CSV table of C-alpha atoms and ligand atoms in Angstrom, one decimal:
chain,number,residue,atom,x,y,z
A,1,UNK,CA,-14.7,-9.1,12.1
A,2,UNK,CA,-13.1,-9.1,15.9
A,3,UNK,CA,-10.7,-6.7,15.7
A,4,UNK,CA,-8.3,-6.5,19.6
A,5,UNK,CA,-7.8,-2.5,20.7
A,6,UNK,CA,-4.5,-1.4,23.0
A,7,UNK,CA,-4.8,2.0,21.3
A,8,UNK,CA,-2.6,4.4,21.4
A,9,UNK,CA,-2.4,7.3,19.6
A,10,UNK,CA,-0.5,9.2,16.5
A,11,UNK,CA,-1.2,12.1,14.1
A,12,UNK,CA,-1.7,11.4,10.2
A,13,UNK,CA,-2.1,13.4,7.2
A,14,UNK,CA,-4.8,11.9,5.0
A,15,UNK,CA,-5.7,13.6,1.2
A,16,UNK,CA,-9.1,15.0,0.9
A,17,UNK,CA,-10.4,16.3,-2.9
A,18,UNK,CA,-8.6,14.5,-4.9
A,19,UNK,CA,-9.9,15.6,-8.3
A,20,UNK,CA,-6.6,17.0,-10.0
A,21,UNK,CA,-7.4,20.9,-8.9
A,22,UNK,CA,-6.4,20.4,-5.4
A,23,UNK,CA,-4.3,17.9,-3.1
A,24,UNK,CA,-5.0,19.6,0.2
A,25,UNK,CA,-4.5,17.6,3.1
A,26,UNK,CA,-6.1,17.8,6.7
A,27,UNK,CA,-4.2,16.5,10.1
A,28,UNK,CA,-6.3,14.1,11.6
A,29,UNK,CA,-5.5,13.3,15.3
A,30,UNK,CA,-6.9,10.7,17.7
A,31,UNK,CA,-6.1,7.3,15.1
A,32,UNK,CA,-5.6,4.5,17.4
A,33,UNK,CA,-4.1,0.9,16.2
A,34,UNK,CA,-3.5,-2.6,17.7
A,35,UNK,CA,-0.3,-4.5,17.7
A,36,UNK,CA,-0.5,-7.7,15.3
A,37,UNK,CA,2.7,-10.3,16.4
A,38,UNK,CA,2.7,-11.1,12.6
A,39,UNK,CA,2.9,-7.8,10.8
A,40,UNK,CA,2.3,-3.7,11.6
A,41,UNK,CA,-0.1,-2.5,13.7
A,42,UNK,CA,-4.0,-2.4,12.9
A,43,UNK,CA,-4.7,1.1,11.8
A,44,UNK,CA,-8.4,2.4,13.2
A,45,UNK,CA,-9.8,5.6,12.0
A,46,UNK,CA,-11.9,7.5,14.1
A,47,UNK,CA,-14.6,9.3,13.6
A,48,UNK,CA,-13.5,12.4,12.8
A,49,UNK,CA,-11.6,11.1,10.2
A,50,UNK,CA,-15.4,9.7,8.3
A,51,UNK,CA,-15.4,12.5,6.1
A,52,UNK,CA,-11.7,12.2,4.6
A,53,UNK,CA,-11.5,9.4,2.5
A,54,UNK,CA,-11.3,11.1,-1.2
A,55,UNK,CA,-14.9,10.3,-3.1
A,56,UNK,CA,-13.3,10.2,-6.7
A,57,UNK,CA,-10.2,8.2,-7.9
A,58,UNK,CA,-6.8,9.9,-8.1
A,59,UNK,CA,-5.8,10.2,-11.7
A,60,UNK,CA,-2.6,11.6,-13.2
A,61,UNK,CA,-1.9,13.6,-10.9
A,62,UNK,CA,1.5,13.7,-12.4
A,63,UNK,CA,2.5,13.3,-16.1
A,64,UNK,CA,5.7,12.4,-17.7
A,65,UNK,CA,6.5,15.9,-18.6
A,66,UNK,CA,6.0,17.1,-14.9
A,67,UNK,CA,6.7,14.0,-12.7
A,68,UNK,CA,6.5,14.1,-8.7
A,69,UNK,CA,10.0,14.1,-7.3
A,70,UNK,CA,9.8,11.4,-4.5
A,71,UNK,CA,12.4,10.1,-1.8
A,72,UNK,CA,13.1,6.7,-1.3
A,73,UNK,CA,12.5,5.6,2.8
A,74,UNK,CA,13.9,2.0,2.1
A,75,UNK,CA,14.5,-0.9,-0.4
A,76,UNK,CA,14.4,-4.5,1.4
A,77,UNK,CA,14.9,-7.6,-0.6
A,78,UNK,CA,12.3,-9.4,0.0
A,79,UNK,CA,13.1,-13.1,-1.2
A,80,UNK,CA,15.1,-16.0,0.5
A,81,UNK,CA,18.5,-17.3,-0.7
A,82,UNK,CA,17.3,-20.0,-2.8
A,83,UNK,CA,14.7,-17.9,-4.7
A,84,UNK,CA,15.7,-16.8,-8.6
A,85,UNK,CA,16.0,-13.6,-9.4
A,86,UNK,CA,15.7,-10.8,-6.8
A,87,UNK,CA,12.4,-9.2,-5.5
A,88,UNK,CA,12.3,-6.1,-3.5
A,89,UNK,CA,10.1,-4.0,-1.2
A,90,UNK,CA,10.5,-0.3,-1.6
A,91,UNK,CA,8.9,2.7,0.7
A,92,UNK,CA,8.5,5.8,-1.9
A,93,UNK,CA,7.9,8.7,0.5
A,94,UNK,CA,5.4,11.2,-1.6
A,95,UNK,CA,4.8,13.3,1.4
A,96,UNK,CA,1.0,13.3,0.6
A,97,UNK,CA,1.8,14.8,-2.7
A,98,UNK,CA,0.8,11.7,-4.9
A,99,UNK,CA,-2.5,10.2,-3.2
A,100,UNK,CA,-3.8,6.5,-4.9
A,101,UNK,CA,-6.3,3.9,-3.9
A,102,UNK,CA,-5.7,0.2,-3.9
A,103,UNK,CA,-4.9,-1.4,-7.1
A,104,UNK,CA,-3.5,1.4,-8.7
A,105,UNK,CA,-0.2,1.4,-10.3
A,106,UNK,CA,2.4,4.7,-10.3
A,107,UNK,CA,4.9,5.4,-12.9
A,108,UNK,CA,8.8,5.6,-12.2
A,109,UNK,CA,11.1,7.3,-14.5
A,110,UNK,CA,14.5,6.6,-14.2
A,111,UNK,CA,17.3,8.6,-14.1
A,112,UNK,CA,19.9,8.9,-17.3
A,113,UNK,CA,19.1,9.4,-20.9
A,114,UNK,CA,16.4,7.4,-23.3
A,115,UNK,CA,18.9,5.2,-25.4
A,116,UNK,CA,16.0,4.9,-28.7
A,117,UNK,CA,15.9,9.2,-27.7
A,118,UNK,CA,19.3,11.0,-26.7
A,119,UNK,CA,18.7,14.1,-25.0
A,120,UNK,CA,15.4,12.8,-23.9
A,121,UNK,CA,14.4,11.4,-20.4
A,122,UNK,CA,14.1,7.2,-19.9
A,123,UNK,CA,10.3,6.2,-20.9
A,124,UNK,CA,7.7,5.9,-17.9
A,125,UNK,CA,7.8,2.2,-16.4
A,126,UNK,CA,4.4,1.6,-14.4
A,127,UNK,CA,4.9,-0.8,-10.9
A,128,UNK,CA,1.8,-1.6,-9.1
A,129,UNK,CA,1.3,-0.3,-5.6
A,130,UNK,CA,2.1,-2.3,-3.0
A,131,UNK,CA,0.9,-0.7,0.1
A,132,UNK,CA,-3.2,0.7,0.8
A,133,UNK,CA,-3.7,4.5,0.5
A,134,UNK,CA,-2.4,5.2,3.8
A,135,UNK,CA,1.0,3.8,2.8
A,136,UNK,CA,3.1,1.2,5.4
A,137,UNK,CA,3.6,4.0,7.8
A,138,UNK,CA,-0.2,4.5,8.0
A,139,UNK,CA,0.6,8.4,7.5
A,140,UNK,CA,-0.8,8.7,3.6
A,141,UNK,CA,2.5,10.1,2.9
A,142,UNK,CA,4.3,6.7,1.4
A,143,UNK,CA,3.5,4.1,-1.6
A,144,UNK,CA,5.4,0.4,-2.0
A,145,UNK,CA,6.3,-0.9,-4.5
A,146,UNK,CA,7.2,-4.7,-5.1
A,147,UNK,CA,10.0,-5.0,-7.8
A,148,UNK,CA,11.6,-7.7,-9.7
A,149,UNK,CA,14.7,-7.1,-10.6
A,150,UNK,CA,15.2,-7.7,-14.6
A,151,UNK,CA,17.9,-9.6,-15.2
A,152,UNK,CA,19.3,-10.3,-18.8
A,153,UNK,CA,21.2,-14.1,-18.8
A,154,UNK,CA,22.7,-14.4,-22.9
A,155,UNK,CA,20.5,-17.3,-24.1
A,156,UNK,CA,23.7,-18.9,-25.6
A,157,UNK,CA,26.7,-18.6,-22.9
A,158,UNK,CA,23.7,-18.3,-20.4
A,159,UNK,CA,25.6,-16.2,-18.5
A,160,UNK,CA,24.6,-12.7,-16.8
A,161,UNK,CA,25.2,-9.9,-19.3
A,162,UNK,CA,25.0,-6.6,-16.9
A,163,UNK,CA,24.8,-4.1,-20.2
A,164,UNK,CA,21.1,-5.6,-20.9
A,165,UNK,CA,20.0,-5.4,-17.6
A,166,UNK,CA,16.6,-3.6,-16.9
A,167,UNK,CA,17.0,-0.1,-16.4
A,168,UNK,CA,14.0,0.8,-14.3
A,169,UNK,CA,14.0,-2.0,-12.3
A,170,UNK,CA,17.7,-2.1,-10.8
A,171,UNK,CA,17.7,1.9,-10.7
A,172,UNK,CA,14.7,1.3,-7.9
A,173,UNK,CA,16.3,-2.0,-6.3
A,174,UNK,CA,19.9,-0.4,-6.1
A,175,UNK,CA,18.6,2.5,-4.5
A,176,UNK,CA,19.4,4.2,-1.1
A,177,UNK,CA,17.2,5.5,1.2
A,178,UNK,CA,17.4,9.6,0.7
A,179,UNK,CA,17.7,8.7,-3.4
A,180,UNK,CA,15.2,10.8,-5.2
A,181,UNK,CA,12.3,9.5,-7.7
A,182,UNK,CA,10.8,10.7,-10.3
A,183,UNK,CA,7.2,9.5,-10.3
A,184,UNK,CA,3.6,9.9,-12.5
A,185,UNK,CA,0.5,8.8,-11.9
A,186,UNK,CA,-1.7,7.2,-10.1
A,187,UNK,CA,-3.1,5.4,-13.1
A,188,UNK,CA,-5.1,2.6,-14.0
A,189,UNK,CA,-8.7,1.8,-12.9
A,190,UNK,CA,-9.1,-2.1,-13.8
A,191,UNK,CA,-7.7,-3.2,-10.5
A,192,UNK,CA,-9.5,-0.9,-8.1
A,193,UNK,CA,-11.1,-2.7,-5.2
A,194,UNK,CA,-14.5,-2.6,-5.8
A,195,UNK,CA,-16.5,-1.6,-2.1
A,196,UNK,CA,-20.1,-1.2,-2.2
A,197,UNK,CA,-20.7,-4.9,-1.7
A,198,UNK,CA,-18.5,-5.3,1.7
A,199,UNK,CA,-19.4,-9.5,1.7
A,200,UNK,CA,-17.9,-9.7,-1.9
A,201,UNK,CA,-16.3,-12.4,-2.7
A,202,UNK,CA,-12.7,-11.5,-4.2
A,203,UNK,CA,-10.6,-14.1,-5.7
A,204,UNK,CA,-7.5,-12.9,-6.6
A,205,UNK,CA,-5.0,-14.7,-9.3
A,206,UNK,CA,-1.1,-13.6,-8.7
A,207,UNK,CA,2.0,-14.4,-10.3
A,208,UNK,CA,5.2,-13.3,-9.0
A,209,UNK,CA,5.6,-9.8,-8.3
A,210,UNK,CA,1.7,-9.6,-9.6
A,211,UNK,CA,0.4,-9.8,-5.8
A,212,UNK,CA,1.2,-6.3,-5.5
A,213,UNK,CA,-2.1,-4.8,-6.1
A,214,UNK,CA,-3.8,-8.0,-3.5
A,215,UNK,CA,-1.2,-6.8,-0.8
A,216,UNK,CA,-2.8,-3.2,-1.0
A,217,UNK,CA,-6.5,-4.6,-1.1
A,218,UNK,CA,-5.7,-7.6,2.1
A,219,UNK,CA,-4.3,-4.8,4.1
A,220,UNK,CA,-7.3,-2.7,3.7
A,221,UNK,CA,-9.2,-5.4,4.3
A,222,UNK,CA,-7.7,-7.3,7.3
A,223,UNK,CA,-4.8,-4.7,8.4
A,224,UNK,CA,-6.6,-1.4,8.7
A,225,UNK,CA,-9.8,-0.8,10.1
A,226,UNK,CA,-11.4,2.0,8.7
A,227,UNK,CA,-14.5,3.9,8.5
A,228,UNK,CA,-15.9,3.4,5.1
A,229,UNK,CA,-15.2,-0.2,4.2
A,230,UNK,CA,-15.7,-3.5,7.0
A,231,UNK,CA,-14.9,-6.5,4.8
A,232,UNK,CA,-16.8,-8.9,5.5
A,233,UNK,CA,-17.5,-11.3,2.5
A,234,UNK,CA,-14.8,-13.8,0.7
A,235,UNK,CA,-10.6,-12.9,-0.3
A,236,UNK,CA,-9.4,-16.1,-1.6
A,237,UNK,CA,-5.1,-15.5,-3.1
A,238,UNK,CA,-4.2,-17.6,-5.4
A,239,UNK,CA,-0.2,-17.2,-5.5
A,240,UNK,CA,2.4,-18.7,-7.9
A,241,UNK,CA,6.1,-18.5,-7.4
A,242,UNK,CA,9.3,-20.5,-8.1
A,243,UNK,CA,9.6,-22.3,-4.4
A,244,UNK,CA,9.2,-21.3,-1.0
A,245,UNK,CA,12.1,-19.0,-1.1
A,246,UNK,CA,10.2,-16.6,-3.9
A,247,UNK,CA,7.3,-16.0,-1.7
A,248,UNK,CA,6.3,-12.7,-1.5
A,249,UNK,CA,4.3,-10.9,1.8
A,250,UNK,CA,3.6,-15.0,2.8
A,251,UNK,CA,4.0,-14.2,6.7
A,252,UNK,CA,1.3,-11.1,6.3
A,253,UNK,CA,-1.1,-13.4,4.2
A,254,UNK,CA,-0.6,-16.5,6.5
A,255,UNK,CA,-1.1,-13.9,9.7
A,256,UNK,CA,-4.7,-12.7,8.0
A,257,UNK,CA,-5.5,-16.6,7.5
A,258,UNK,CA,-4.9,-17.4,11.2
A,259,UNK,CA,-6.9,-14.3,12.3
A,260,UNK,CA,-10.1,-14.6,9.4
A,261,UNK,CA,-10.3,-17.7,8.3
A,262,UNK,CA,-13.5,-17.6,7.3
A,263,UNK,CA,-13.0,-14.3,5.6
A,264,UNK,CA,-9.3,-15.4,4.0
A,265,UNK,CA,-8.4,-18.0,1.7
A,266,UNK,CA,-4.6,-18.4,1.0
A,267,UNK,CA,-3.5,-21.0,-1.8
A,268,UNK,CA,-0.2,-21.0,-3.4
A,269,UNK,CA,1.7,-22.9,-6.6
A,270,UNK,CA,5.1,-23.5,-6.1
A,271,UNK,CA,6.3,-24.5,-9.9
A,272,UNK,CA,10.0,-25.6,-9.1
A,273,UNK,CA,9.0,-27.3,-5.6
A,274,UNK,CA,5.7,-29.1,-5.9
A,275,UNK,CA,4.3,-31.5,-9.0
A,276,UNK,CA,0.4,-31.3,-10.1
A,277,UNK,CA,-1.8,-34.1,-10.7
A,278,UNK,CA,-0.2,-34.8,-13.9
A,279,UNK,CA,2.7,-34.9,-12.0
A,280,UNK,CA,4.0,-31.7,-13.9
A,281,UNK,CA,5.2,-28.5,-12.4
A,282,UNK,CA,2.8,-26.7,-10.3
A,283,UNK,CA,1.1,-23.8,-11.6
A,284,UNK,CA,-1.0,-21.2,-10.5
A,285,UNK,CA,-3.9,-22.7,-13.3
A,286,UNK,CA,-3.5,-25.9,-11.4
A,287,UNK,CA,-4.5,-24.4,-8.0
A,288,UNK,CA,-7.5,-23.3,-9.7
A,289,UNK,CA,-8.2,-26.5,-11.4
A,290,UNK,CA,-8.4,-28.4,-8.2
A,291,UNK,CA,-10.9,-25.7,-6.8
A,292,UNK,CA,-12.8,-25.4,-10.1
A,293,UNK,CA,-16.2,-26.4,-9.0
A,294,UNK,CA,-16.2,-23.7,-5.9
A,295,UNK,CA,-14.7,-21.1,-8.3
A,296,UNK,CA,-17.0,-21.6,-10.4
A,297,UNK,CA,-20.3,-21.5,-8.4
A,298,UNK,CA,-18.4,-18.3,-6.6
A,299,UNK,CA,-18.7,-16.3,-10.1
A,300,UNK,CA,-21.8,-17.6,-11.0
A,301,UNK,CA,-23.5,-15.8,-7.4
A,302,UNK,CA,-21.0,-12.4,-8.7
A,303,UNK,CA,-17.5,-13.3,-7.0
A,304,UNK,CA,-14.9,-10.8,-8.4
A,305,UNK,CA,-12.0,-12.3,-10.1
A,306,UNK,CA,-8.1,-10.4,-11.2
A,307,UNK,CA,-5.7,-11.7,-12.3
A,308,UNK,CA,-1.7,-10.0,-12.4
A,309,UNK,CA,1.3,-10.4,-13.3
A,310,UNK,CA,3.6,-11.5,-15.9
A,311,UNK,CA,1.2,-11.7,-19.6
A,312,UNK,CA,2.6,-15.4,-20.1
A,313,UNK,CA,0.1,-16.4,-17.2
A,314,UNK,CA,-3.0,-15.9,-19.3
A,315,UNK,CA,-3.4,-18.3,-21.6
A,316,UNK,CA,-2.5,-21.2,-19.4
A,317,UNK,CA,-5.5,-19.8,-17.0
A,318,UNK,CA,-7.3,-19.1,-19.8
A,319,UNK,CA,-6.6,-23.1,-21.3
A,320,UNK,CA,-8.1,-24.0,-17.7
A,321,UNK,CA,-11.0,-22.2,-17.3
A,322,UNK,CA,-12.3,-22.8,-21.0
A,323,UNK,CA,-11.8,-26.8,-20.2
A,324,UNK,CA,-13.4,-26.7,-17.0
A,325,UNK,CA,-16.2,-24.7,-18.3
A,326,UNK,CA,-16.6,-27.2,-20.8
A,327,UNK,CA,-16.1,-30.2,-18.7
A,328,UNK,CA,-19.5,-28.5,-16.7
A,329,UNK,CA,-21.3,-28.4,-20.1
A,330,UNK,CA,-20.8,-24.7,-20.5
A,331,UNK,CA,-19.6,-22.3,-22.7
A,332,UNK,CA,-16.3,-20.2,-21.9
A,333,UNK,CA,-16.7,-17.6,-24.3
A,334,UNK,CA,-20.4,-16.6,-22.8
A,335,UNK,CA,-19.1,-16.7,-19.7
A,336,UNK,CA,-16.3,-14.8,-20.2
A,337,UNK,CA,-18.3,-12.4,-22.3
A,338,UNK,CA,-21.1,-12.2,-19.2
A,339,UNK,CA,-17.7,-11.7,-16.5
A,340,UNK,CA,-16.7,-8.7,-18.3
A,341,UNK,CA,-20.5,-7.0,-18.8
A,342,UNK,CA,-21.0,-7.7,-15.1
A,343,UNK,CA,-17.6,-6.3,-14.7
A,344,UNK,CA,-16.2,-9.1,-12.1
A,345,UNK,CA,-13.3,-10.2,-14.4
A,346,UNK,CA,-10.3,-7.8,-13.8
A,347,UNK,CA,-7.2,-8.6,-15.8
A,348,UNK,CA,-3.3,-6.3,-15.2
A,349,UNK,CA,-0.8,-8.1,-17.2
A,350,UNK,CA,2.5,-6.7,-18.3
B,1,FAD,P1,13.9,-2.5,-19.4
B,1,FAD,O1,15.2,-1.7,-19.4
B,1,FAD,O2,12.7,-1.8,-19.9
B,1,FAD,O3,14.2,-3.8,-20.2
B,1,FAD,C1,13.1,-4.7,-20.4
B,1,FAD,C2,13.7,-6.2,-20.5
B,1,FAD,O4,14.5,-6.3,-21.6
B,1,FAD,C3,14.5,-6.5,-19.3
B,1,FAD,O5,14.2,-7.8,-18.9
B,1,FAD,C4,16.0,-6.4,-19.8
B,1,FAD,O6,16.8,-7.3,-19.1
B,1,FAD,C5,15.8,-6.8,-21.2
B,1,FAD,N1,16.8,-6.1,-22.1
B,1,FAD,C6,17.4,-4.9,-22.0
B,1,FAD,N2,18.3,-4.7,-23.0
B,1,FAD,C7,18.2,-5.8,-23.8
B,1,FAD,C8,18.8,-6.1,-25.1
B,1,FAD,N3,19.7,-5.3,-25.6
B,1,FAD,N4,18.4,-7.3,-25.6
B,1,FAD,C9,17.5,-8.1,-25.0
B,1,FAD,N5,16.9,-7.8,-23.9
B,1,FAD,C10,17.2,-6.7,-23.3
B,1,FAD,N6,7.2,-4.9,-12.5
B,1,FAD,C11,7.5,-5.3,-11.3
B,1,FAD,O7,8.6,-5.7,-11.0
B,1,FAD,N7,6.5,-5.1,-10.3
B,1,FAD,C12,5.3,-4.6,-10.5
B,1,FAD,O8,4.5,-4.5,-9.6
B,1,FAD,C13,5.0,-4.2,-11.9
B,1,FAD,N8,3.8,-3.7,-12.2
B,1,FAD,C14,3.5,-3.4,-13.4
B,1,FAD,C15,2.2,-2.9,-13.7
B,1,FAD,C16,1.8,-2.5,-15.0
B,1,FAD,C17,0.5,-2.0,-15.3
B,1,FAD,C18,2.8,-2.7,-16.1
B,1,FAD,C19,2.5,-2.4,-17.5
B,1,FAD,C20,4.1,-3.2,-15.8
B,1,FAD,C21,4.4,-3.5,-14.5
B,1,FAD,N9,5.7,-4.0,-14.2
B,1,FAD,C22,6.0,-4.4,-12.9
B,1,FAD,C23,6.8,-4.1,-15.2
B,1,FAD,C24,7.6,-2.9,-15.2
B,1,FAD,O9,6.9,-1.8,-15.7
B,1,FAD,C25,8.9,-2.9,-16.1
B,1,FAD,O10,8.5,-3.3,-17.3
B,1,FAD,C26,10.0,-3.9,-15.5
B,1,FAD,O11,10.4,-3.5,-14.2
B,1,FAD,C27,11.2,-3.9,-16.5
B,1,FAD,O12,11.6,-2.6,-16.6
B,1,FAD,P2,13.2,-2.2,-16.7
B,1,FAD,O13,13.3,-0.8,-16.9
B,1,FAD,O14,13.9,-2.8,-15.5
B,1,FAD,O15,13.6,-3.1,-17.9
């Protein structure tokens, strides 16, 4: 990959051991980066930095009974006027406390009292990471998050009824930078990026707010240039939103396709705006319907695939892959059951 250089330079703290006995941290001076017009700057490691990146995955770090008390840098919404619902962006500053990799999700508790347990704190709500391990400020001290905000509308006035509303979710979208946080975690392992094989081919399935974890891997791959992992193989996004208004991160992701196309595939299904062959609403299964054949032949030579988001997006995929499969003369279930041995099939739904 061509990456341009006007470095310049800027001091980081990146973790080392991450193995739940220590969370020491080392300065590392001398990282330069590149300007992108389309998004932040590219981060380059140099070599001193080689040895940093942590070996093992952060685990739990934190737990519910001892969460990490975090500040919030900023909440931006992130949608246009005409999208439904709000979606927002939101810099967690965790000073270097709460280290992650890509994919990984961190827990939020909210402030207040557990309604189903008075006296007792809110349960753990987990939100993917949004950002890579070195966080949007390329410092390894901050995580993003990319929140919907839960809305309850009464299914028979239809009307907003603010006393249902989610708790977790407008806690984090109506906060203020300064705020605290209470967060656990990292957790999760499914979604982690997998990087021996740097010309992998990654084809990643997103609805909504479910791009998070993709965000975190893209910027890894196209954003920051670092020591251990040059991407060079195949990420092909699959997005599905409402309209145009709902998209999430689309300058970044359109920025990457201008810069790699060979390396970047971008394809998105915009239910309320655009119809499908059918001439139904377009879904994210219809994307991958049209592109069936070269999806197909991409898992068959070991393509990763995830999927994430909302749970109600599986069994239309699911519906889609079994019929195509068929349609080829094959048989889902085997293949399915061969995805997961090989482990290419990654699947975060909530
Ligand atoms: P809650 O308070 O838990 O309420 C849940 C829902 O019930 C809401 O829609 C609320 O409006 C409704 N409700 C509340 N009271 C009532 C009532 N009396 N009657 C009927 N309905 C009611 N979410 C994201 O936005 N982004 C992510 O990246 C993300 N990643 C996730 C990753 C994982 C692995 C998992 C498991 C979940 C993830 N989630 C993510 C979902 C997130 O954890 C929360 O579930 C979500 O934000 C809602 O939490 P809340 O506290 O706002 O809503």
């Amino acid at each position: 990959m061509a990456l341009s250089t006007t470095p310049s330079q800027m001091s980081v703290a990146l973790p080392t051991r991450i193995d739940g006995s220590s969370r020491s941290m080392i300065k590392v001076q001398s990282i330069s980066f590149t300007d992108k017009s389309w998004g932040p700057p590219l981060l380059r490691l140099d070599s001193k930095s080689r040895s940093l990146d942590p070996k093992e995955t952060p685990l739990n770090l934190f737990r519910p009974k001892e969460p990490y008390t975090a500040t919030i840098v900023s909440v931006e919404r992130i949608v246009g006027p005409q999208a439904p619902g709000e979606t927002c962006h939101i810099v967690i500053d965790h000073d270097g406390n709460v280290p992650y990799w890509e994919g990984q999700s961190y827990g939020v508790i909210p402030p207040g009292e557990n309604p189903k347990k008075p006296g007792a704190p809110h349960n753990v709500r987990l939100y993917s990471i949004a950002s890579t391990r070195y966080g949007d400020s390329f410092d390894g001290k901050t995580a993003s998050l990319c929140v919907r905000r839960a809305i309850y509308y009464d299914p028979e006035t239809g009307k907003e009824d603010p006393s249902k509303a989610g708790v977790c979710s407008n806690f984090l979208c109506n906060a203020k930078p300064g705020d605290k946080v209470k967060i656990t975690g990292p957790s999760g392992k499914v979604m982690l990026l997998p990087e021996d094989d740097p010309k992998a081919t990654h084809i990643m399935i997103a609805t909504g707010t479910g791009v998070a974890p993709y965000r975190g891997y893209l910027r890894r791959m196209f954003m920051e240039n670092v020591p251990n992992f040059k991407f060079d193989g195949l990420a092909w996004l699959f997005l599905g939103v409402a309209n145009s208004d709902s998209l999430l991160y689309d300058e970044e992701f359109a920025g990457y396709r201008k810069d790699y196309p060979e390396n970047f595939r971008y394809d998105k299904a915009l239910s309320r705006e655009e119809k499908n062959k059918k001439g139904g609403k377009m879904y994210v299964q219809d994307k991958i319907e049209e592109y069936s054949d070269e999806i197909f032949k991409l898992l068959d030579n070991g393509a990763h695939i995830y999927f994430c988001g909302l749970k109600g997006m599986m069994p239309g995929i699911q519906d889609t892959l079994k019929r195509v499969a068929e349609e080829r003369g094959e048989s889902w279930e085997q293949k399915l059951t061969q995805l997961r041995k090989n482990k290419q099939w990654h699947v975060e739904v909530y």
